[in-house]
Amino acid sequence: MTAVSTSVESTPDAAALPNRMQRVDAWCEKWGDRLNPILVKETRQALKSRQFVLTFSFLLFAALGWTIIGSLSLMPRIYDTPSAPRMLIGYYFVLALPMLLVVPLAAYRSLEGEIDDGTLELLSITTLSPWQIVLGKLASAMLQMMLYFIALFPCVAYAYTLRGVDFPTTVLLIGMLILSGIMLTIVALFHAPLCETRGGRIVTLLSVIGILVLAEWCLGAVAVEMIHYGFDFSLELIFGLVGSAVLICIALGHLLLTVTAAQLTPISENRSTKIRVSLLMVTAVTVSLSSVWAMRSVDDGTSAGFIVAGGVALLMIWTFAGSMLVAESPVITPRVQRELPMSFLARAAFTWLTPGPATGLVFTVLNILLVASFLVIGIAWLDTSSVSMPPSFRSMFIQFVFGYAAYLTCFLVSVYVLMRLIRLTNQPRVEVGFAALAVVAVFTALLPYAIELYLSDFRTYQYSLWQSTNWAWTLYEILDSNDLSGSITVIGFVGASGLFFVLFFNPQLVWPRRIATPKRVLEEHGESGK
Amino acid sequence: MTKNKSGRKIGGREYLETQSDEPVNAMPKPELDSSTKLAVAGEQVPEASSGWDRGNVPPVHVGSDDCIEMRRLFRFFGKTKAVEDVSFSVKRGHVFGYIGPNGAGKTTSMRILATLDLPSYGDSFIDGFSCVNDPELVRRRLGFMPDSFGTYRDVNCKEYLDFFARAFGLSGAERNARLRWVLGFTGTEGMADKPIRGLSKGMKQRLCLGRALIHDPSVLILDEPAAGLDPRARIDLRQMIRNLADQGKTVLISSHILTELSEMCDSVGIIEQGKLLATGSVEEMQQQQVQQRELRIRILDRAKEAAAAIETRPEISTLVVDGDLLRFEFTGEMELQAELIGFLVEKGFLVAECTSHKKSLEDVFLQVTEGLVQ
């Protein structure tokens, strides 16, 4: 009787439970629909994969093993002595292996597998964009990292309860590990679509493994130092360092992801504009951070170092990127032409972001001049501040920076012409532009050197105007405090003339015209809400 | 049947006008039919010079009954002409068979239609949208089944289809309904929870067809879906494709198994070395070949004498005497065939039997093509 009455009394709750569960289920499904499909698929795959099971098992057993072995080795004075660093170092290496090696490599293999198995083609005819594909892979990798971290979190907490490690060090260590894991995954994803041939794939895989192992080793060394010596910095400095590292990682990560997505994008679509915007973002972040750190460290005399480091990094990035931008195909598809800016102001500002070698050349030269100006203004500002510099340093530095910019402009114009000639009979990849730049740079340096060496009967000779095209010797002479402003001006004039030549003779490439989108296409996009 | 060299069939539809400057790579201008109408400039903003190497091909056309159209399509790989001036169209709800030897250019042109490759010249259209200029609009309408499976490790059939449904933007109840329909239509419900890697080839093909159908496309492009299947699986596939056509879907299918195609296709196109040699309905193709067919006449006595009596006639070729059976190629109408039999009877030969063997699609294919590959 009692049992029956209990059953009757519990009926409303029993009925409500499935309803509640159904609502939760519907809510989960609704939110699940908003997730990136690649993330859903990759997670399903990863959780069932042998690699995940093995890695997760390894993580748990290694953590358990180290907890037992490490604790026993520190007994009986584990709570009296600073034993946390030793335990934390062990846990760091247990966690670093999957986060810095296994997960990035799995992300690389996953994207490479999509290309090899032909599933990328199937994905590219769905409504997923290449960005979504790449972000889905990254999100899946991050999810796996989170799972590994959560699994090891109790061990980290246990180490923190021991003596010898403070809270900021532990947080920074974990932050560094997570940020490095994400960046390495982005680097690995960037490498996946680089090569199409089997040989190329093997080289790429070896490069990725090399980068990951090197990063594992370097970050391990930094982590050990951090744990042993802690952070004896002010809170402001720590926040500054963390903020700078995060900003640089976001800018560089965005650039690498954009390039990866561009490699997966069909050639009829605009692959260049997003890369150019991303490059601008990297430039802005680097210039801002260099300026902020230079201004902050005027008193301790390291300001010039920040400005020079930021400027040199940007010049290297722009040299590399510029050589590929001027190697882009001059054919602009109607699809891209439909999206060109329309008003005069928009065209003046944004035409340089549209794909094409001529716009790429102008865009690169403008940015190189921007970086050169930043360097020169920065050094001039330091010179007028309390920072002590040798008297001739400013003049030498200005000559060097503008000399580099002038040479690069000349070389990029040459690469532009060379690539246009190559494109008459071939359809080379943009990477050929960098090879062309290297060829031009080597020839312009070696040819005058070899000719003059021959004319002087293979005896040593002094720098002369005949060596003006020899960029290596000219820049070396400038660094050796010789005034070569005349040569630099001539080279700058030649570069500017080449640029003018390109602008004048290719108006349709430099200033492409927008075309109308067919009415039916607009209607269709309107119906689909795009 | 149309022997197709330039191979165009454009007419009776409106095009948006293009004002094209000289394209980067000039191509021969397509000769538009007189029935091709150009929209009045001003109603639509005309497209300016594209610079894109499609030549003067209009980018969008409207009001057509053709669901698939290739217009003067060229695709070069270096010096190899994989596709050369191919033009044809397929009406809504029709099944079009794409026939050709290996390396003929079938897959290349299908990949262009599927927006996976770009033509060197020309354009292709799905439901009036350019595969070059509006690929995202084409993809919504298109289900593509390549010749490779393209499956994932550690994923079961249901998860696989669910993933592609999500990738096509389907959500909630709509996605679940499509999943159920596809699993039912392709007969893979029993396999829903099985890992893909363990499936037989036939089941994988069904699954891949299901993947192509998951977003309910109006056009299906199937690249050799019957390759490697056993006879029963082929029959099932044939029925599925016919069912899809009956539902109003337009299907472009390539295959080597010509008997299969002749039974399921409304029209076919024969391609060799990148060139479309012939297009038309299967009936048209076969009727064209009725003019030349194999005749077999059984003569009960003096078969050799009968052969000697008729072998000089112009409508007879490749005559073979096989015992009391005469076999030969006969070119001519039925009246001429009756006259031939009357002639033999008149000459006193005992004609016991006369059979006419109609050319199959396979015969047509062999006759049209030369067995050349790229």
Coordinates of C-alpha atoms in Angstrom, one line a residue, chain A residues 29 32-35 37-38 40-42 44-46 48-50 114 117-128 137 266-269 330-335 337-338 427 513-521 524-525 528 530, chain B residues 16 21 44-52 54 60-62 111 114-116 118 127-129 132-137 139-141 144 146 149-156 159-160 162-164 166-169 171-172 175-176 211:
Chain A
E29 CA 20.8 21.1 -30.0
G32 CA 25.0 22.9 -31.1
D33 CA 23.6 24.1 -34.4
R34 CA 25.4 27.4 -34.0
L35 CA 28.8 25.7 -33.5
P37 CA 30.4 22.1 -38.2
I38 CA 34.2 21.4 -38.5
V40 CA 31.6 19.2 -34.2
K41 CA 33.0 16.7 -36.7
E42 CA 36.6 17.1 -35.5
R44 CA 33.6 13.5 -32.7
Q45 CA 36.5 12.2 -34.6
A46 CA 39.2 13.1 -32.1
K48 CA 37.0 8.3 -30.9
S49 CA 40.6 8.3 -32.3
R50 CA 43.3 6.0 -31.1
E114 CA 41.4 16.7 -45.9
D117 CA 41.6 12.3 -49.1
G118 CA 39.7 14.7 -51.3
T119 CA 37.4 15.7 -48.5
L120 CA 38.5 19.3 -48.7
E121 CA 37.0 19.5 -52.2
L122 CA 33.7 18.2 -50.8
L123 CA 33.9 20.8 -48.1
S124 CA 34.7 23.6 -50.5
I125 CA 31.4 23.0 -52.4
T126 CA 29.4 23.3 -49.2
T127 CA 28.5 26.7 -47.7
L128 CA 31.5 26.6 -45.3
K137 CA 40.4 22.9 -37.0
P266 CA 39.5 28.9 -55.0
I267 CA 41.5 31.2 -57.4
S268 CA 38.3 32.9 -58.7
E269 CA 37.8 34.5 -55.3
P330 CA 47.1 40.4 -63.0
V331 CA 43.8 38.8 -64.0
I332 CA 41.0 40.1 -61.8
T333 CA 38.0 37.9 -62.0
P334 CA 34.6 39.5 -62.5
R335 CA 33.7 38.2 -59.1
Q337 CA 35.6 43.3 -59.8
R338 CA 32.1 43.3 -58.5
Q427 CA 51.0 30.3 -64.3
R513 CA 37.1 49.3 -62.5
R514 CA 34.1 48.0 -60.6
I515 CA 31.5 46.1 -62.6
A516 CA 27.9 45.7 -61.9
T517 CA 26.5 42.6 -60.2
P518 CA 23.7 41.0 -62.2
K519 CA 20.2 41.7 -60.9
R520 CA 19.3 38.1 -60.4
V521 CA 22.5 37.5 -58.3
E524 CA 19.3 35.7 -54.8
H525 CA 21.8 37.1 -52.3
S528 CA 19.4 34.4 -48.6
K530 CA 23.7 37.8 -47.6
Chain B
L16 CA 22.2 40.5 -69.7
D21 CA 36.8 45.3 -73.7
Q44 CA 20.5 46.5 -66.1
V45 CA 23.8 48.1 -65.4
P46 CA 26.1 46.7 -68.0
E47 CA 29.2 44.8 -67.0
A48 CA 32.4 46.5 -67.9
S49 CA 35.5 44.9 -69.2
S50 CA 36.2 41.9 -67.1
G51 CA 39.8 41.1 -67.9
W52 CA 38.7 37.6 -67.0
R54 CA 35.8 34.1 -70.4
V60 CA 24.1 35.3 -66.2
H61 CA 21.1 34.3 -68.2
V62 CA 17.6 34.1 -67.0
R111 CA 34.7 19.5 -61.8
A114 CA 30.9 21.6 -59.6
T115 CA 32.9 24.9 -59.0
L116 CA 36.0 22.9 -58.1
L118 CA 38.0 27.1 -63.4
D127 CA 20.2 27.0 -63.0
G128 CA 21.3 30.1 -64.8
F129 CA 24.1 31.0 -62.4
V132 CA 32.8 31.0 -62.3
N133 CA 31.3 34.2 -61.0
D134 CA 28.7 32.9 -58.6
P135 CA 30.0 29.6 -57.2
E136 CA 28.2 30.0 -53.8
L137 CA 24.9 30.3 -55.6
R139 CA 26.8 25.2 -54.7
R140 CA 23.4 25.6 -53.0
R141 CA 21.8 24.0 -56.0
F144 CA 28.4 16.5 -56.5
P146 CA 33.2 12.6 -57.3
F149 CA 34.6 8.5 -51.9
G150 CA 36.0 11.2 -49.7
T151 CA 35.3 9.7 -46.3
Y152 CA 36.6 10.3 -42.8
R153 CA 38.2 8.1 -40.3
D154 CA 36.5 7.4 -36.9
V155 CA 33.1 8.6 -38.2
N156 CA 29.9 6.6 -38.7
E159 CA 27.7 11.4 -38.2
Y160 CA 29.1 11.7 -41.7
D162 CA 25.0 15.0 -40.2
F163 CA 28.3 16.8 -40.7
F164 CA 27.6 17.6 -44.3
R166 CA 25.6 21.1 -41.0
A167 CA 28.1 22.2 -43.5
F168 CA 25.3 23.1 -45.9
G169 CA 23.7 25.2 -43.2
S171 CA 19.8 22.9 -38.6
G172 CA 17.4 21.5 -36.1
R175 CA 18.5 18.6 -40.6
N176 CA 17.0 15.6 -38.8
R211 CA 25.9 13.1 -49.0

